[in-house]
Coordinates of C-alpha atoms in Angstrom, one line a residue:
Chain A
M1 CA 7.3 -34.8 50.5
P2 CA 11.1 -35.0 49.2
A3 CA 12.6 -32.9 46.2
L4 CA 13.2 -35.7 44.3
I5 CA 9.3 -37.2 44.0
L6 CA 7.6 -33.3 43.5
T7 CA 10.1 -33.0 40.6
L8 CA 9.1 -36.5 39.1
L9 CA 6.1 -35.8 39.2
K10 CA 6.4 -32.2 37.6
L11 CA 8.1 -33.1 34.8
I12 CA 4.9 -35.9 34.4
F13 CA 3.0 -33.3 34.1
V14 CA 4.7 -31.0 31.3
A15 CA 5.4 -34.0 29.5
L16 CA 1.2 -35.1 29.5
L17 CA 0.7 -31.1 28.6
F18 CA 3.1 -31.8 25.4
L19 CA 1.7 -35.3 24.6
F20 CA -1.9 -33.9 24.7
V21 CA -0.9 -30.7 22.7
W22 CA 0.8 -33.3 20.3
Q23 CA -2.3 -35.6 20.2
I24 CA -4.5 -32.4 19.2
S25 CA -1.7 -31.1 16.6
R26 CA -1.4 -34.3 14.6
A27 CA -5.2 -35.0 14.7
I28 CA -5.4 -31.5 13.8
T29 CA -3.8 -31.7 10.1
G30 CA -6.7 -32.6 8.3
H31 CA -8.5 -29.9 9.5
L32 CA -6.7 -27.3 8.2
G33 CA -6.6 -29.3 5.2
I34 CA -2.7 -29.3 4.8
G35 CA -2.4 -33.0 3.3
V36 CA -5.2 -33.7 2.0
N37 CA -3.9 -31.6 -1.8
R38 CA -0.6 -34.1 -1.7
V39 CA -2.2 -35.4 -4.4
P40 CA -1.4 -33.5 -7.2
T41 CA -4.2 -33.0 -9.1
R42 CA -3.6 -32.9 -13.1
R43 CA -6.4 -30.7 -14.0
S44 CA -7.2 -28.0 -12.9
K45 CA -10.8 -27.0 -12.0
E46 CA -10.7 -24.2 -9.5
L47 CA -11.5 -20.9 -10.9
V48 CA -10.3 -17.5 -8.5
L49 CA -12.4 -13.9 -9.0
I50 CA -9.7 -11.6 -9.0
R51 CA -10.8 -8.3 -10.3
G52 CA -14.7 -7.7 -10.3
D53 CA -17.9 -5.5 -8.4
D54 CA -18.5 -8.1 -6.2
V55 CA -16.6 -10.2 -4.0
S56 CA -12.5 -10.8 -4.8
G57 CA -11.6 -13.8 -3.7
E58 CA -14.1 -16.6 -3.9
R59 CA -13.6 -19.6 -5.4
F60 CA -15.4 -21.4 -7.6
K61 CA -15.2 -25.4 -8.0
V62 CA -16.3 -27.2 -11.2
E63 CA -17.1 -29.8 -10.8
D64 CA -19.1 -30.4 -13.8
V65 CA -20.4 -26.8 -15.7
L66 CA -20.4 -23.4 -14.7
V67 CA -22.4 -21.1 -16.1
L68 CA -21.2 -17.2 -15.7
G69 CA -23.5 -14.3 -16.6
R70 CA -25.7 -11.0 -15.3
S71 CA -28.7 -13.4 -15.0
P72 CA -29.7 -14.2 -11.6
Q73 CA -30.2 -17.6 -13.2
A74 CA -26.3 -17.9 -13.3
D75 CA -23.9 -20.0 -11.5
I76 CA -21.4 -17.4 -11.5
V77 CA -23.6 -14.3 -10.9
I78 CA -21.4 -11.2 -11.7
N79 CA -22.8 -7.2 -11.8
D80 CA -20.8 -6.0 -15.3
P81 CA -22.8 -4.3 -17.8
Y82 CA -20.4 -5.6 -20.2
A83 CA -20.7 -9.3 -19.6
S84 CA -23.9 -11.0 -21.1
E85 CA -27.0 -12.5 -19.5
F86 CA -25.6 -16.3 -19.9
H87 CA -22.0 -14.5 -21.3
M88 CA -19.8 -18.1 -20.9
R89 CA -19.9 -21.9 -19.8
F90 CA -17.2 -23.8 -18.1
V91 CA -17.0 -27.5 -18.3
S92 CA -15.2 -30.0 -16.9
G93 CA -14.5 -32.9 -18.3
D94 CA -11.8 -35.3 -19.8
E95 CA -9.8 -33.0 -21.9
G96 CA -9.6 -30.6 -19.0
L97 CA -11.3 -27.0 -17.3
V98 CA -13.1 -26.1 -20.8
L99 CA -14.4 -22.4 -21.6
H100 CA -17.0 -21.9 -24.1
D101 CA -18.1 -18.2 -24.5
L102 CA -22.4 -18.9 -25.1
G103 CA -22.3 -16.2 -27.9
S104 CA -21.9 -12.9 -25.4
T105 CA -22.0 -9.5 -26.9
N106 CA -18.9 -8.3 -25.9
G107 CA -16.4 -11.4 -25.6
T108 CA -14.8 -13.0 -23.3
Y109 CA -10.8 -13.1 -23.3
V110 CA -7.9 -15.2 -22.0
N111 CA -4.9 -13.8 -21.7
G112 CA -6.1 -10.8 -23.4
R113 CA -7.1 -12.7 -26.7
R114 CA -10.7 -13.0 -27.8
V115 CA -11.8 -16.5 -27.5
T116 CA -13.2 -17.5 -31.1
A117 CA -13.8 -21.0 -30.4
P118 CA -14.4 -23.5 -27.0
Q119 CA -11.1 -23.2 -25.7
V120 CA -9.1 -25.5 -22.9
L121 CA -8.0 -23.7 -19.8
V122 CA -4.5 -24.6 -18.1
K123 CA -4.0 -23.6 -14.2
G124 CA -3.0 -19.5 -14.3
D125 CA -5.2 -18.6 -17.4
A126 CA -6.9 -15.4 -16.7
V127 CA -10.4 -15.2 -18.2
Q128 CA -11.4 -11.6 -18.6
V129 CA -15.3 -10.3 -19.1
G130 CA -15.6 -6.3 -19.0
K131 CA -13.8 -5.2 -15.9
T132 CA -14.6 -8.8 -14.2
V133 CA -11.1 -11.3 -14.0
L134 CA -11.0 -15.0 -12.8
E135 CA -7.8 -16.9 -12.4
V136 CA -7.3 -20.5 -13.1
R137 CA -5.6 -22.3 -10.4
Chain B
M1 CA -10.5 -38.1 15.2
S2 CA -14.2 -38.8 16.3
R3 CA -16.8 -37.5 19.1
S4 CA -15.7 -40.1 21.4
A5 CA -11.8 -38.9 21.4
E6 CA -13.2 -35.4 21.6
A7 CA -14.6 -36.9 25.2
A8 CA -11.6 -39.1 26.1
F9 CA -9.0 -35.9 25.5
L10 CA -11.7 -33.9 27.9
L11 CA -11.1 -36.6 30.5
G12 CA -7.4 -36.1 29.5
A13 CA -7.7 -32.3 30.8
S14 CA -10.1 -32.6 33.6
S15 CA -7.3 -35.3 35.0
L16 CA -4.4 -32.8 34.1
A17 CA -6.3 -30.0 36.8
S18 CA -6.9 -31.8 39.5
F19 CA -3.2 -33.8 38.6
G20 CA -2.0 -30.1 38.9
V21 CA -4.2 -28.6 42.2
A22 CA -2.3 -32.1 44.1
M23 CA 1.3 -31.6 43.1
A24 CA 0.5 -27.8 44.4
N25 CA -1.0 -29.4 47.6
L26 CA 1.9 -31.9 48.1
A27 CA 4.5 -29.1 47.8
G28 CA 2.3 -26.9 50.3
G29 CA 2.8 -29.9 52.7
G30 CA -0.7 -31.1 52.4
G31 CA -1.7 -33.6 50.6
I32 CA -4.7 -35.7 48.0
D33 CA -7.8 -33.9 49.8
A34 CA -11.4 -32.8 48.7
Q35 CA -10.1 -30.1 46.4
V36 CA -8.2 -32.4 44.1
A37 CA -11.6 -34.3 43.9
L38 CA -13.8 -30.9 43.4
T39 CA -11.7 -29.9 40.7
F40 CA -11.7 -33.1 39.1
L41 CA -15.2 -32.8 39.3
V42 CA -16.1 -29.4 38.4
F43 CA -14.3 -30.0 35.1
L44 CA -16.2 -33.2 34.4
I45 CA -19.3 -31.5 34.7
A46 CA -18.3 -28.5 33.0
F47 CA -16.7 -30.0 30.1
G48 CA -18.7 -32.6 29.9
S49 CA -21.9 -30.8 29.6
L50 CA -20.3 -28.8 27.2
H51 CA -19.4 -32.1 24.7
L52 CA -23.4 -33.9 25.3
A53 CA -24.5 -30.0 24.2
L54 CA -22.5 -30.6 21.0
R55 CA -23.2 -33.7 20.0
Q56 CA -26.9 -33.1 20.9
W57 CA -27.2 -29.9 19.4
A58 CA -24.1 -28.9 17.1
P59 CA -22.8 -32.6 16.3
R60 CA -20.7 -31.4 13.4
A61 CA -18.6 -29.2 15.0
N62 CA -15.4 -29.1 15.3
L63 CA -13.5 -31.7 17.4
F64 CA -10.7 -29.5 18.4
L65 CA -12.1 -26.3 19.9
L66 CA -13.0 -28.2 23.5
P67 CA -10.3 -30.2 24.3
L68 CA -7.6 -26.7 23.6
V69 CA -9.9 -24.7 25.5
A70 CA -10.0 -27.6 28.4
V71 CA -6.7 -27.8 28.8
L72 CA -5.4 -24.2 28.8
T73 CA -8.5 -24.1 31.1
A74 CA -6.8 -26.7 33.1
V75 CA -3.0 -25.6 33.7
G76 CA -4.3 -21.9 34.6
L77 CA -6.8 -23.7 37.5
T78 CA -3.6 -25.3 38.8
M79 CA -2.1 -21.9 38.7
V80 CA -4.9 -19.8 40.3
Y81 CA -5.2 -22.3 43.0
R82 CA -1.0 -22.7 43.9
L83 CA -1.5 -18.8 43.9
D84 CA -4.3 -18.2 45.5
P85 CA -6.7 -21.2 46.7
G86 CA -9.6 -19.5 47.6
R87 CA -9.7 -17.4 44.0
A88 CA -9.3 -21.3 42.3
G89 CA -12.7 -22.4 44.4
L90 CA -14.3 -19.0 42.9
Q91 CA -13.1 -19.9 39.7
R92 CA -14.0 -23.5 39.3
W93 CA -17.5 -21.4 40.4
W94 CA -17.2 -19.4 37.1
L95 CA -16.2 -22.2 35.2
L96 CA -19.3 -24.3 35.9
I97 CA -21.7 -21.0 34.7
A98 CA -19.8 -20.2 31.8
A99 CA -20.5 -23.7 30.3
G100 CA -23.7 -23.3 31.4
L101 CA -24.1 -20.1 29.1
A102 CA -22.2 -22.0 26.5
V103 CA -24.3 -24.4 26.8
G104 CA -27.4 -22.4 26.6
I105 CA -26.4 -20.8 23.7
L106 CA -26.0 -23.8 22.0
F107 CA -29.3 -24.5 23.4
A108 CA -30.9 -21.2 21.8
V109 CA -29.5 -21.8 18.8
R110 CA -30.0 -25.4 18.0
S111 CA -32.9 -24.5 15.7
T112 CA -32.4 -21.3 14.2
G113 CA -28.8 -21.0 13.6
L114 CA -26.8 -17.7 14.0
E115 CA -28.7 -15.9 11.4
P116 CA -30.4 -13.3 14.7
L117 CA -27.7 -12.5 15.4
R118 CA -27.1 -10.9 11.2
R119 CA -30.4 -9.5 11.4
Y120 CA -30.3 -7.9 15.4
R121 CA -26.7 -6.2 13.8
Y122 CA -28.2 -2.6 15.4
L123 CA -29.7 -4.1 18.7
L124 CA -26.6 -5.2 19.3
L125 CA -25.2 -3.0 19.4
L126 CA -27.0 -1.2 21.3
G127 CA -26.6 -4.4 24.2
A128 CA -22.2 -3.3 23.5
L129 CA -22.8 0.1 24.4
V130 CA -25.4 -0.5 26.6
L131 CA -22.7 -2.7 28.5
L132 CA -19.9 -0.3 28.4
L133 CA -22.0 2.2 30.2
L134 CA -23.0 -0.3 32.7
P135 CA -20.7 0.5 35.1
L136 CA -21.1 4.3 35.6
L137 CA -24.2 3.4 37.4
P138 CA -23.3 5.1 41.3
T139 CA -21.7 2.7 43.3
D140 CA -24.5 3.5 46.7
W141 CA -27.8 3.3 45.4
S142 CA -30.3 0.3 47.1
I143 CA -30.6 -1.0 43.6
P144 CA -28.6 -4.3 43.4
L145 CA -26.9 -3.9 40.1
R146 CA -23.9 -0.8 41.6
G147 CA -20.9 0.5 39.4
K148 CA -17.6 -0.4 41.1
T149 CA -14.1 0.7 40.9
V150 CA -11.6 -1.9 40.9
N151 CA -7.8 -0.8 41.2
G152 CA -8.5 2.2 39.4
S153 CA -11.1 1.0 37.3
R154 CA -14.3 2.0 36.4
L155 CA -15.3 -1.0 34.4
W156 CA -17.1 -3.7 37.0
I157 CA -20.7 -3.7 38.4
E158 CA -21.5 -5.2 40.7
F159 CA -24.6 -7.6 41.3
V160 CA -25.9 -8.4 44.9
A161 CA -28.4 -10.6 46.3
G162 CA -28.4 -11.6 50.1
P163 CA -24.8 -12.4 50.9
I164 CA -23.6 -13.2 47.6
G165 CA -22.5 -10.4 45.8
I166 CA -20.9 -10.5 42.1
Q167 CA -18.4 -8.6 40.2
F168 CA -18.6 -9.2 37.0
Q169 CA -16.8 -6.4 33.9
P170 CA -19.6 -6.0 31.1
G171 CA -16.8 -5.3 28.8
E172 CA -15.9 -8.1 28.4
I173 CA -18.9 -9.4 26.7
A174 CA -19.5 -6.4 25.4
K175 CA -16.7 -6.8 22.8
L176 CA -17.7 -10.0 21.1
L177 CA -20.9 -7.9 20.8
L178 CA -18.9 -5.5 18.8
V179 CA -17.5 -8.4 16.6
V180 CA -20.7 -9.5 15.6
F181 CA -22.2 -6.2 14.9
L182 CA -18.9 -5.4 12.5
A183 CA -19.3 -8.6 11.4
S184 CA -23.0 -8.2 10.4
Y185 CA -21.8 -4.7 8.9
L186 CA -19.2 -5.2 6.9
A187 CA -20.3 -8.5 5.3
E188 CA -22.5 -6.2 3.9
R189 CA -21.0 -3.1 3.2
H190 CA -17.7 -4.7 2.0
A191 CA -18.4 -4.2 -1.6
V192 CA -19.3 -0.5 -1.7
L193 CA -15.4 -0.5 0.7
A194 CA -13.6 -2.1 -1.8
S195 CA -14.6 -0.7 -4.6
G196 CA -12.4 2.5 -4.7
T197 CA -11.1 3.2 -8.4
R198 CA -8.2 6.1 -7.9
T199 CA -5.0 3.9 -9.2
I200 CA -1.6 5.1 -9.0
G201 CA 0.5 2.9 -10.4
R202 CA -0.3 -0.1 -8.8
L203 CA -1.3 1.3 -5.7
R204 CA -5.0 0.9 -5.4
L205 CA -6.2 4.1 -3.3
V206 CA -8.7 4.8 -1.5
E207 CA -11.9 6.7 -1.6
P208 CA -11.8 9.1 0.8
R209 CA -15.4 9.2 1.9
Q210 CA -14.5 5.2 2.3
L211 CA -12.3 6.1 4.9
V212 CA -15.0 7.4 7.5
P213 CA -15.5 3.8 9.6
I214 CA -12.3 3.8 9.8
L215 CA -12.0 7.6 11.4
V216 CA -14.4 6.3 13.6
A217 CA -13.1 3.7 15.1
W218 CA -9.6 5.8 15.8
T219 CA -11.4 8.3 17.6
A220 CA -13.7 5.2 19.7
S221 CA -10.2 3.7 20.6
F222 CA -8.1 6.7 21.4
G223 CA -11.5 7.8 23.5
V224 CA -11.0 4.8 25.4
L225 CA -7.6 5.1 25.9
I226 CA -8.0 8.8 26.9
Y227 CA -11.0 8.9 29.5
Q228 CA -11.1 5.1 30.6
R229 CA -7.8 4.8 30.4
D230 CA -7.6 0.9 29.2
L231 CA -4.9 0.7 26.9
G232 CA -6.0 -3.2 26.1
A233 CA -9.6 -2.4 24.9
S234 CA -8.6 0.5 23.1
L235 CA -5.6 -1.1 21.0
L236 CA -8.0 -4.2 20.9
L237 CA -10.7 -2.2 19.1
F238 CA -8.8 -0.9 16.8
A239 CA -6.8 -3.6 15.3
V240 CA -10.1 -6.1 15.6
F241 CA -12.0 -3.4 13.0
L242 CA -9.0 -3.3 10.9
T243 CA -8.2 -6.2 10.9
L244 CA -12.2 -7.2 9.7
L245 CA -12.4 -4.5 7.7
Y246 CA -8.8 -5.5 5.8
M247 CA -9.5 -9.4 5.8
S248 CA -13.3 -8.8 4.2
T249 CA -12.1 -6.0 0.8
G250 CA -8.5 -7.6 0.9
R251 CA -7.5 -4.5 0.5
A252 CA -3.5 -3.7 2.0
A253 CA -4.2 0.4 1.9
Y254 CA -6.8 -0.2 5.0
L255 CA -4.2 -1.9 7.3
L256 CA -1.2 0.6 5.8
I257 CA -3.7 3.7 7.1
G258 CA -4.9 2.2 10.1
T259 CA -1.1 1.7 11.1
G260 CA 0.0 4.8 10.6
M261 CA -3.0 6.3 12.2
F262 CA -1.7 4.0 15.2
T263 CA 1.8 5.0 15.2
V264 CA 0.5 8.7 15.0
G265 CA -1.9 7.6 18.0
A266 CA 0.8 5.9 20.1
F267 CA 3.1 8.8 20.0
V268 CA 0.6 11.5 20.6
A269 CA -0.6 9.4 23.8
W270 CA 2.7 8.6 24.6
Q271 CA 4.1 12.4 24.8
A272 CA 1.3 13.8 26.1
F273 CA -0.3 12.0 29.2
S274 CA 1.4 10.4 32.3
H275 CA -0.3 6.9 32.5
V276 CA 0.7 5.9 28.4
E277 CA 4.4 7.5 29.1
R278 CA 4.8 5.7 33.0
R279 CA 3.7 2.4 30.6
V280 CA 6.2 3.0 27.9
I281 CA 8.9 3.5 30.5
A282 CA 8.4 0.3 32.7
W283 CA 8.4 -1.3 29.3
L284 CA 11.7 0.0 27.5
R285 CA 13.2 0.3 31.2
P286 CA 12.0 -1.8 34.0
F287 CA 15.1 -2.0 35.8
S288 CA 15.6 2.2 35.9
D289 CA 12.2 2.3 38.5
F290 CA 12.9 -0.5 40.3
D291 CA 10.5 0.1 42.8
G292 CA 8.1 2.0 41.3
A293 CA 6.7 1.4 37.9
G294 CA 8.3 -1.7 36.9
Y295 CA 8.4 -3.9 39.4
Q296 CA 5.4 -5.4 38.5
I297 CA 7.4 -6.2 34.9
A298 CA 11.0 -6.4 36.8
Q299 CA 9.2 -8.9 39.3
G300 CA 8.2 -10.9 36.5
L301 CA 11.3 -11.0 34.4
F302 CA 13.1 -11.9 37.2
A303 CA 10.4 -15.1 37.6
M304 CA 10.6 -16.5 34.4
G305 CA 14.4 -16.5 34.3
S306 CA 14.3 -18.7 37.6
G307 CA 12.3 -20.8 35.9
S308 CA 14.5 -21.4 33.3
L309 CA 14.0 -24.7 31.3
A310 CA 12.2 -27.3 33.6
G311 CA 10.8 -24.5 36.1
S312 CA 10.7 -25.0 39.4
G313 CA 7.8 -27.1 40.1
V314 CA 3.9 -26.1 40.8
G315 CA 4.2 -25.3 44.5
L316 CA 7.8 -24.8 44.9
G317 CA 8.6 -20.3 43.5
R318 CA 8.1 -17.8 44.4
P319 CA 5.3 -16.0 41.7
E320 CA 3.2 -14.6 44.9
L321 CA 6.1 -12.0 44.5
I322 CA 4.6 -10.3 41.0
P323 CA 1.7 -8.0 41.7
F324 CA -1.4 -9.7 40.3
A325 CA 0.4 -12.9 39.0
Q326 CA -2.9 -14.7 39.6
T327 CA -4.4 -12.4 36.3
D328 CA -2.2 -10.0 34.7
F329 CA 1.1 -12.1 35.3
L330 CA -0.1 -15.4 35.4
F331 CA 2.0 -16.6 32.1
A332 CA 5.1 -15.3 34.0
A333 CA 4.2 -17.7 37.3
I334 CA 4.0 -20.3 34.3
G335 CA 7.4 -19.7 33.3
E336 CA 8.6 -19.6 36.9
E337 CA 7.0 -22.9 37.8
L338 CA 6.8 -25.3 34.7
G339 CA 9.4 -23.4 32.8
L340 CA 10.3 -22.6 29.7
A341 CA 8.7 -25.6 28.7
G342 CA 5.5 -25.4 30.2
A343 CA 5.4 -21.7 29.2
V344 CA 5.9 -23.6 25.3
V345 CA 3.3 -25.9 25.4
V346 CA 0.6 -23.3 26.1
L347 CA 1.6 -21.3 23.8
C348 CA 1.6 -24.0 20.9
A349 CA -2.1 -24.6 22.5
Y350 CA -3.1 -21.4 21.8
A351 CA -1.7 -21.1 18.8
L352 CA -3.9 -24.4 17.1
L353 CA -6.2 -22.7 19.0
A354 CA -6.3 -19.9 16.6
A355 CA -5.3 -22.3 13.8
V356 CA -8.7 -24.1 13.9
G357 CA -10.3 -21.3 14.7
F358 CA -9.3 -19.8 10.9
G359 CA -9.9 -23.0 9.8
I360 CA -13.4 -22.5 11.0
A361 CA -13.0 -18.7 9.5
I362 CA -11.8 -20.1 5.7
R363 CA -14.0 -22.9 5.0
S364 CA -17.1 -20.8 6.6
R365 CA -20.1 -20.3 3.6
D366 CA -20.5 -16.8 3.7
M367 CA -19.3 -13.9 4.2
F368 CA -20.9 -13.1 7.9
R369 CA -20.2 -16.5 9.3
K370 CA -16.3 -16.0 7.4
L371 CA -15.7 -12.9 9.1
L372 CA -17.5 -13.7 12.3
A373 CA -15.5 -16.4 12.7
A374 CA -12.3 -14.9 11.7
G375 CA -13.2 -11.6 14.4
L376 CA -13.6 -14.1 16.9
T377 CA -10.2 -15.9 16.2
F378 CA -8.6 -12.4 16.3
V379 CA -9.8 -11.6 19.2
L380 CA -8.8 -14.4 21.1
G381 CA -5.3 -14.4 19.2
L382 CA -5.0 -11.0 20.0
Q383 CA -5.6 -11.2 23.9
T384 CA -3.5 -13.9 24.3
F385 CA -0.2 -11.8 22.4
L386 CA -0.5 -8.3 24.2
I387 CA -0.9 -10.0 27.4
I388 CA 2.0 -12.9 26.6
G389 CA 3.7 -10.1 24.9
G390 CA 3.5 -6.9 27.4
V391 CA 4.9 -10.1 30.4
V392 CA 7.6 -10.8 28.3
R393 CA 8.3 -7.3 26.9
I394 CA 8.4 -7.3 23.6
L395 CA 4.7 -5.0 24.1
P396 CA 4.5 -2.3 26.7
L397 CA 1.9 -3.7 29.3
T398 CA -1.8 -3.9 28.7
G399 CA -3.9 -5.0 31.6
I400 CA -6.1 -8.0 29.3
T401 CA -6.5 -11.5 31.1
L402 CA -5.1 -14.1 29.6
P403 CA -7.7 -16.7 27.9
F404 CA -8.8 -19.2 29.9
M405 CA -6.4 -19.5 32.5
S406 CA -6.5 -16.1 34.5
Y407 CA -8.5 -15.5 37.1
G408 CA -11.3 -14.0 36.5
G409 CA -15.2 -15.0 35.8
S410 CA -15.9 -12.2 33.5
S411 CA -13.3 -13.2 30.9
L412 CA -13.7 -17.1 31.7
V413 CA -17.2 -16.2 30.3
S414 CA -17.2 -14.0 27.8
N415 CA -14.3 -16.6 26.4
M416 CA -16.8 -19.4 26.4
V417 CA -19.1 -18.4 25.0
L418 CA -17.0 -17.6 22.0
I419 CA -15.9 -21.3 22.1
A420 CA -19.8 -21.7 21.6
V421 CA -20.3 -19.7 19.0
L422 CA -17.1 -20.9 16.5
A423 CA -18.1 -24.5 17.7
R424 CA -21.6 -24.0 16.0
L425 CA -20.3 -21.4 13.2
S426 CA -18.3 -24.7 12.3
H427 CA -21.6 -27.1 12.8
E428 CA -22.9 -24.6 10.0
E429 CA -19.9 -25.4 7.6
P430 CA -21.5 -26.9 4.6
A431 CA -20.4 -30.2 4.1

């Protein structure tokens, strides 16, 4: 077999391998979530548990309403002795993400200040209940 | 991308495998013979049945796993065929067995999901230990299941049925069971392990009692190193444990402590054990003992160097000069005959496979599934890194196979099972 043909075949083989992997890598970006969030979302809707007795780093998406508290019926159940059964409510609406304290015993703090009325949250705000801290993403 | 596109990719990979075999034939003066057709057929049956199994029992499974595995297997089989056509024939049988087992697993968990894996974790741990000890069965007794020593390592069992003797490394499967156990254990315990309260400045310290599991893992992995003389398995065991501990608790302190303990252990092992010392010297100065300990690494370097950018072409280099080219040093053979280009494309495929696996872990719905997906992906990625790193001399050489590519039934079977579990995990993702 002439060496030229073999060289040609080898180059075709490697080129086909590249084509194969390239095609897959193009399709994969969607799977990894790259390019999905290209459009900047104006409003933050996501909460991340920064510190708590349970899972740190757990994310919660506020689609409509989320209630946080010690009760097993709450949407976000936290195991924190300072939290009330139903401690606070996150509402995602036209104004953005709004925090309502549900008359909790020990209060809710946003960036270190106690919440006295419903408060609009922005990205980066730290919401604290007892030892538990959530961050708005 | 759709399931049909997956099928097209699998067809493409099957064609590439037979293309590779045909090239090796042509270079050796042969022609397009039955081997080419047989390779195509075996790939089609193996990956086709896996594809159908996914359609049937895990229709929401990730679409990229099988194509990536198929293309790696295709390049691997090409190189194994080129080095040793007889072994490539055996490897084709192993591919069929591996695919069959993966299909069997998808079928077995079609309605229960992976929940039983979580529930029966101690049974699985026991299974892993039994598998690890199986090679210690006597080599000469009359029962058709015997221990076997290959290349000085007592890691094998031999199953004899009449004229057929099948050799298998049960440790490969034990590795997977261990990951399942760790994922299940840590999914339950991670909160306790992350709840240390002592702080010094900004650094959160770990309670002493939380160090117990890490000590156990450290002892076990160095036990493997000392008594089984298996550097690769030892490293893999410890690294997987440490990573899963870190992933589940988010505590960098575990990584720091673990790395520190590993460094100390590695240093002591290097000073105290001659077989570790030999490995290190062969790694740092392969040419100082060219005819001895450094021979394999040096030959591998020569092979990759002579391969240059585009390689010599399949069947036109001399990768058979490298000892164990079809298993440990397959990557060097690829570097020689397909060049840097071929080596890079193989690395890309592994990187994408790891990305897919971690993507599955990120989107899994609970801690157990997250840790399982991440742990399995990590095992696959770390094996690849360890052996390629050993071949290109950024790490001391560890005798680990290159997943999906090296000749070896146990490795192919266990990695295919791993892919089946990952596929099932991706099927169970919340929509």
